[in-house]
CSV table of C-alpha atoms in Angstrom, one decimal:
chain,number,residue,atom,x,y,z
A,1,UNK,CA,-23.3,112.9,107.4
A,2,UNK,CA,-20.2,111.3,107.4
A,3,UNK,CA,-19.0,112.2,103.7
A,4,UNK,CA,-19.6,116.4,104.1
A,5,UNK,CA,-17.1,116.4,107.3
A,6,UNK,CA,-15.0,114.2,105.2
A,7,UNK,CA,-14.2,116.9,102.5
A,8,UNK,CA,-14.3,120.0,105.6
A,9,UNK,CA,-11.3,118.2,106.6
A,10,UNK,CA,-9.9,117.1,102.9
A,11,UNK,CA,-8.5,120.6,102.9
A,12,UNK,CA,-5.8,120.5,106.0
A,13,UNK,CA,-5.2,116.8,105.5
A,14,UNK,CA,-4.0,117.7,102.0
A,15,UNK,CA,-1.2,121.2,103.2
A,16,UNK,CA,-0.2,118.3,105.9
A,17,UNK,CA,1.0,115.7,103.8
A,18,UNK,CA,2.5,118.7,101.7
A,19,UNK,CA,4.2,119.3,104.1
A,20,UNK,CA,5.0,116.5,105.1
A,21,UNK,CA,7.1,115.4,101.9
A,22,UNK,CA,8.6,118.8,101.6
A,23,UNK,CA,10.2,118.4,105.1
A,24,UNK,CA,11.5,114.1,104.2
A,25,UNK,CA,12.9,115.8,100.5
A,26,UNK,CA,15.6,118.0,102.8
A,27,UNK,CA,17.2,115.1,104.4
A,28,UNK,CA,20.5,112.8,103.6
A,29,UNK,CA,22.2,110.3,105.3
A,30,UNK,CA,24.2,110.2,102.8
A,31,UNK,CA,28.4,111.5,103.2
A,32,UNK,CA,28.0,113.5,100.8
A,33,UNK,CA,27.4,116.1,103.2
A,34,UNK,CA,31.2,118.3,102.2
A,35,UNK,CA,30.6,119.8,106.0
A,36,UNK,CA,31.2,115.5,107.4
A,37,UNK,CA,34.5,116.5,105.5
A,38,UNK,CA,37.5,116.3,107.9
A,39,UNK,CA,39.9,119.4,106.3
A,40,UNK,CA,38.9,120.2,103.0
A,41,UNK,CA,39.2,124.0,102.4
A,42,UNK,CA,36.2,126.0,101.6
A,43,UNK,CA,36.9,126.9,98.6
A,44,UNK,CA,36.8,123.5,97.4
A,45,UNK,CA,33.9,122.2,99.3
A,46,UNK,CA,32.2,124.8,97.0
A,47,UNK,CA,33.0,123.9,94.2
A,48,UNK,CA,32.1,120.2,95.4
A,49,UNK,CA,28.7,121.3,96.2
A,50,UNK,CA,28.0,123.3,93.3
A,51,UNK,CA,28.5,119.9,91.4
A,52,UNK,CA,30.3,118.5,88.3
A,53,UNK,CA,32.0,121.5,85.8
A,54,UNK,CA,32.4,120.2,82.3
A,55,UNK,CA,34.6,117.5,82.0
A,56,UNK,CA,37.2,116.8,79.3
A,57,UNK,CA,40.0,114.5,79.2
A,58,UNK,CA,43.4,114.1,82.7
A,59,UNK,CA,45.8,113.2,80.5
A,60,UNK,CA,48.7,110.5,82.4
A,61,UNK,CA,50.9,113.3,84.7
A,62,UNK,CA,54.2,112.2,85.0
A,63,UNK,CA,54.6,113.3,89.3
A,64,UNK,CA,58.1,114.9,89.0
A,65,UNK,CA,58.1,115.5,86.4
A,66,UNK,CA,54.3,117.9,85.6
A,67,UNK,CA,53.6,118.6,89.8
A,68,UNK,CA,53.9,122.4,90.2
A,69,UNK,CA,55.7,122.7,93.6
A,70,UNK,CA,53.5,125.7,96.0
A,71,UNK,CA,53.5,127.6,99.4
A,72,UNK,CA,54.3,124.2,102.2
A,73,UNK,CA,55.9,121.8,99.8
A,74,UNK,CA,59.5,120.9,101.3
A,75,UNK,CA,62.3,119.8,99.4
A,76,UNK,CA,65.3,118.6,99.8
A,77,UNK,CA,68.2,120.2,97.2
A,78,UNK,CA,71.2,118.3,97.1
A,79,UNK,CA,74.3,120.9,95.0
A,80,UNK,CA,77.0,117.5,94.1
A,81,UNK,CA,79.8,118.2,95.8
A,82,UNK,CA,78.9,121.5,98.0
A,83,UNK,CA,76.9,120.2,101.6
A,84,UNK,CA,77.0,124.0,102.8
A,85,UNK,CA,75.3,125.3,100.0
A,86,UNK,CA,72.1,121.6,100.8
A,87,UNK,CA,69.9,121.1,102.8
A,88,UNK,CA,66.0,121.3,103.5
A,89,UNK,CA,63.4,124.1,102.6
A,90,UNK,CA,60.3,124.7,102.8
A,91,UNK,CA,59.2,127.0,100.3
A,92,UNK,CA,57.0,130.3,101.9
A,93,UNK,CA,53.8,131.5,101.3
A,94,UNK,CA,54.7,134.0,99.2
A,95,UNK,CA,55.7,130.9,97.1
A,96,UNK,CA,60.2,132.1,97.8
A,97,UNK,CA,62.5,129.6,98.9
A,98,UNK,CA,65.8,130.9,100.8
A,99,UNK,CA,69.0,129.6,99.8
A,100,UNK,CA,72.5,130.0,100.8
A,101,UNK,CA,74.3,132.2,98.3
A,102,UNK,CA,71.6,133.0,95.6
A,103,UNK,CA,69.1,134.1,98.2
A,104,UNK,CA,64.8,134.2,98.2
A,105,UNK,CA,64.0,132.3,94.8
A,106,UNK,CA,60.7,131.6,93.5
A,107,UNK,CA,59.8,128.6,93.4
A,108,UNK,CA,56.2,128.6,93.4
A,109,UNK,CA,54.2,127.4,89.8
A,110,UNK,CA,57.9,125.8,88.6
A,111,UNK,CA,58.3,121.7,88.5
A,112,UNK,CA,60.7,120.2,90.0
A,113,UNK,CA,63.4,120.4,86.8
A,114,UNK,CA,62.4,123.6,86.0
A,115,UNK,CA,63.4,124.6,89.5
A,116,UNK,CA,65.9,122.9,89.3
A,117,UNK,CA,66.9,124.4,86.3
A,118,UNK,CA,66.5,128.0,88.2
A,119,UNK,CA,69.2,126.3,91.2
A,120,UNK,CA,71.8,125.5,88.6
A,121,UNK,CA,71.2,129.1,86.9
A,122,UNK,CA,71.6,131.3,89.6
A,123,UNK,CA,75.0,129.3,91.9
A,124,UNK,CA,76.9,129.4,87.8
A,125,UNK,CA,76.4,133.5,87.6
A,126,UNK,CA,79.3,133.6,90.2
A,127,UNK,CA,79.4,131.6,92.2
A,128,UNK,CA,80.0,127.9,91.0
A,129,UNK,CA,81.3,126.7,88.7
A,130,UNK,CA,79.1,123.7,86.8
A,131,UNK,CA,76.6,123.2,89.7
A,132,UNK,CA,75.0,120.5,89.7
A,133,UNK,CA,71.7,120.7,91.3
A,134,UNK,CA,69.1,117.5,92.4
A,135,UNK,CA,65.1,119.1,93.9
A,136,UNK,CA,64.2,115.2,96.0
A,137,UNK,CA,60.2,116.6,97.1
A,138,UNK,CA,59.9,115.9,100.5
A,139,UNK,CA,56.0,116.8,101.7
A,140,UNK,CA,53.3,116.9,98.7
A,141,UNK,CA,50.3,119.1,98.7
A,142,UNK,CA,47.2,116.8,100.4
A,143,UNK,CA,44.9,114.8,97.9
A,144,UNK,CA,41.4,115.7,98.3
A,145,UNK,CA,38.5,112.9,97.9
A,146,UNK,CA,34.3,114.2,99.0
A,147,UNK,CA,30.8,112.4,98.6
A,148,UNK,CA,31.1,109.1,98.9
A,149,UNK,CA,32.8,107.6,100.8
A,150,UNK,CA,33.4,107.4,104.7
A,151,UNK,CA,35.5,109.8,105.3
A,152,UNK,CA,35.7,112.8,103.6
A,153,UNK,CA,38.5,115.4,103.8
A,154,UNK,CA,42.2,116.4,102.5
A,155,UNK,CA,44.6,113.6,102.7
A,156,UNK,CA,48.3,113.1,102.6
A,157,UNK,CA,49.3,112.0,99.3
A,158,UNK,CA,51.7,108.6,98.6
A,159,UNK,CA,54.2,109.3,95.7
A,160,UNK,CA,52.5,106.6,92.5
A,161,UNK,CA,48.7,107.0,94.0
A,162,UNK,CA,45.6,105.8,91.8
A,163,UNK,CA,42.2,106.9,92.7
A,164,UNK,CA,41.1,103.3,94.2
A,165,UNK,CA,44.6,103.9,96.5
A,166,UNK,CA,43.0,107.4,97.8
A,167,UNK,CA,39.5,106.0,98.0
A,168,UNK,CA,41.3,102.7,100.5
A,169,UNK,CA,43.1,105.7,103.0
A,170,UNK,CA,39.0,107.8,103.5
A,171,UNK,CA,38.0,104.7,104.2
A,172,UNK,CA,36.2,102.9,101.5
A,173,UNK,CA,32.8,103.2,99.6
A,174,UNK,CA,30.0,104.0,101.0
A,175,UNK,CA,27.2,101.4,99.7
A,176,UNK,CA,25.0,104.6,97.5
A,177,UNK,CA,28.6,105.4,96.6
A,178,UNK,CA,28.5,105.4,91.8
A,179,UNK,CA,32.1,104.1,91.2
A,180,UNK,CA,31.3,103.9,87.9
A,181,UNK,CA,31.1,107.8,87.8
A,182,UNK,CA,33.9,109.2,90.4
A,183,UNK,CA,35.5,112.6,88.5
A,184,UNK,CA,38.9,114.7,89.3
A,185,UNK,CA,39.5,117.9,89.2
A,186,UNK,CA,42.4,119.5,88.3
A,187,UNK,CA,44.6,121.9,88.8
A,188,UNK,CA,42.4,124.4,90.9
A,189,UNK,CA,38.7,124.9,91.3
A,190,UNK,CA,38.6,126.0,88.1
A,191,UNK,CA,40.7,123.2,86.6
A,192,UNK,CA,39.8,120.5,84.4
A,193,UNK,CA,37.6,118.1,85.3
A,194,UNK,CA,36.9,113.5,83.9
A,195,UNK,CA,34.5,111.3,85.6
A,196,UNK,CA,38.3,108.2,85.8
A,197,UNK,CA,39.3,105.0,86.2
A,198,UNK,CA,39.7,103.7,89.2
A,199,UNK,CA,43.1,103.1,88.2
A,200,UNK,CA,44.0,106.6,87.1
A,201,UNK,CA,47.2,108.1,88.8
A,202,UNK,CA,46.6,111.6,91.2
A,203,UNK,CA,48.9,114.2,91.9
A,204,UNK,CA,48.7,116.6,95.2
A,205,UNK,CA,46.1,119.2,94.7
A,206,UNK,CA,43.4,116.0,93.0
A,207,UNK,CA,39.7,116.8,94.0
A,208,UNK,CA,38.3,113.7,93.4
A,209,UNK,CA,34.8,113.2,94.4
A,210,UNK,CA,32.1,110.4,94.3
A,211,UNK,CA,28.7,111.1,93.6
A,212,UNK,CA,25.5,108.9,94.9
A,213,UNK,CA,23.7,106.1,92.8
A,214,UNK,CA,19.7,107.0,92.0
A,215,UNK,CA,19.2,103.4,91.9
């Protein structure tokens, strides 16, 4: 009699166990959820949620020469011997700088050294004899660090920053972090991605992902 009753309830018990297992499998207490990250644009969060792209090798870069200026960057332009042409300027949403004498100059996508040459050429075209121009970037775009760090999000870039320093700024790694599998994406969400070392240089706009280890 007891066995017949047990067998009659067995299908219901198995269904209940299956439902409980599915509910438990969808829950995560880790910090890999991008929804918990502060100040992360939707395209960056979406790219991180899709997983890690194919990896390639990222060359070391000289930020002063390789960094590409963009909207929101603030620069100090010095035209030696011409204080009225010098000053601090912010690149607008269209990537332009409004400068004395020469007017609007497109700076978006140029490195600081390339922009120096552009301004020098513009000033030499009937405005200043043999102009000498120097550019210093005052405010860079942020970098992003996502995944298994205590405070994922976007942070102001500091010149000379490395991956391990970026993780420290974000509150350090969680105990689940796979520190040997950190990836860095450079050149936007569709840029080149590589597994990187802790001492790899970071440049503005980089997206660092710290995955979760599974053991």
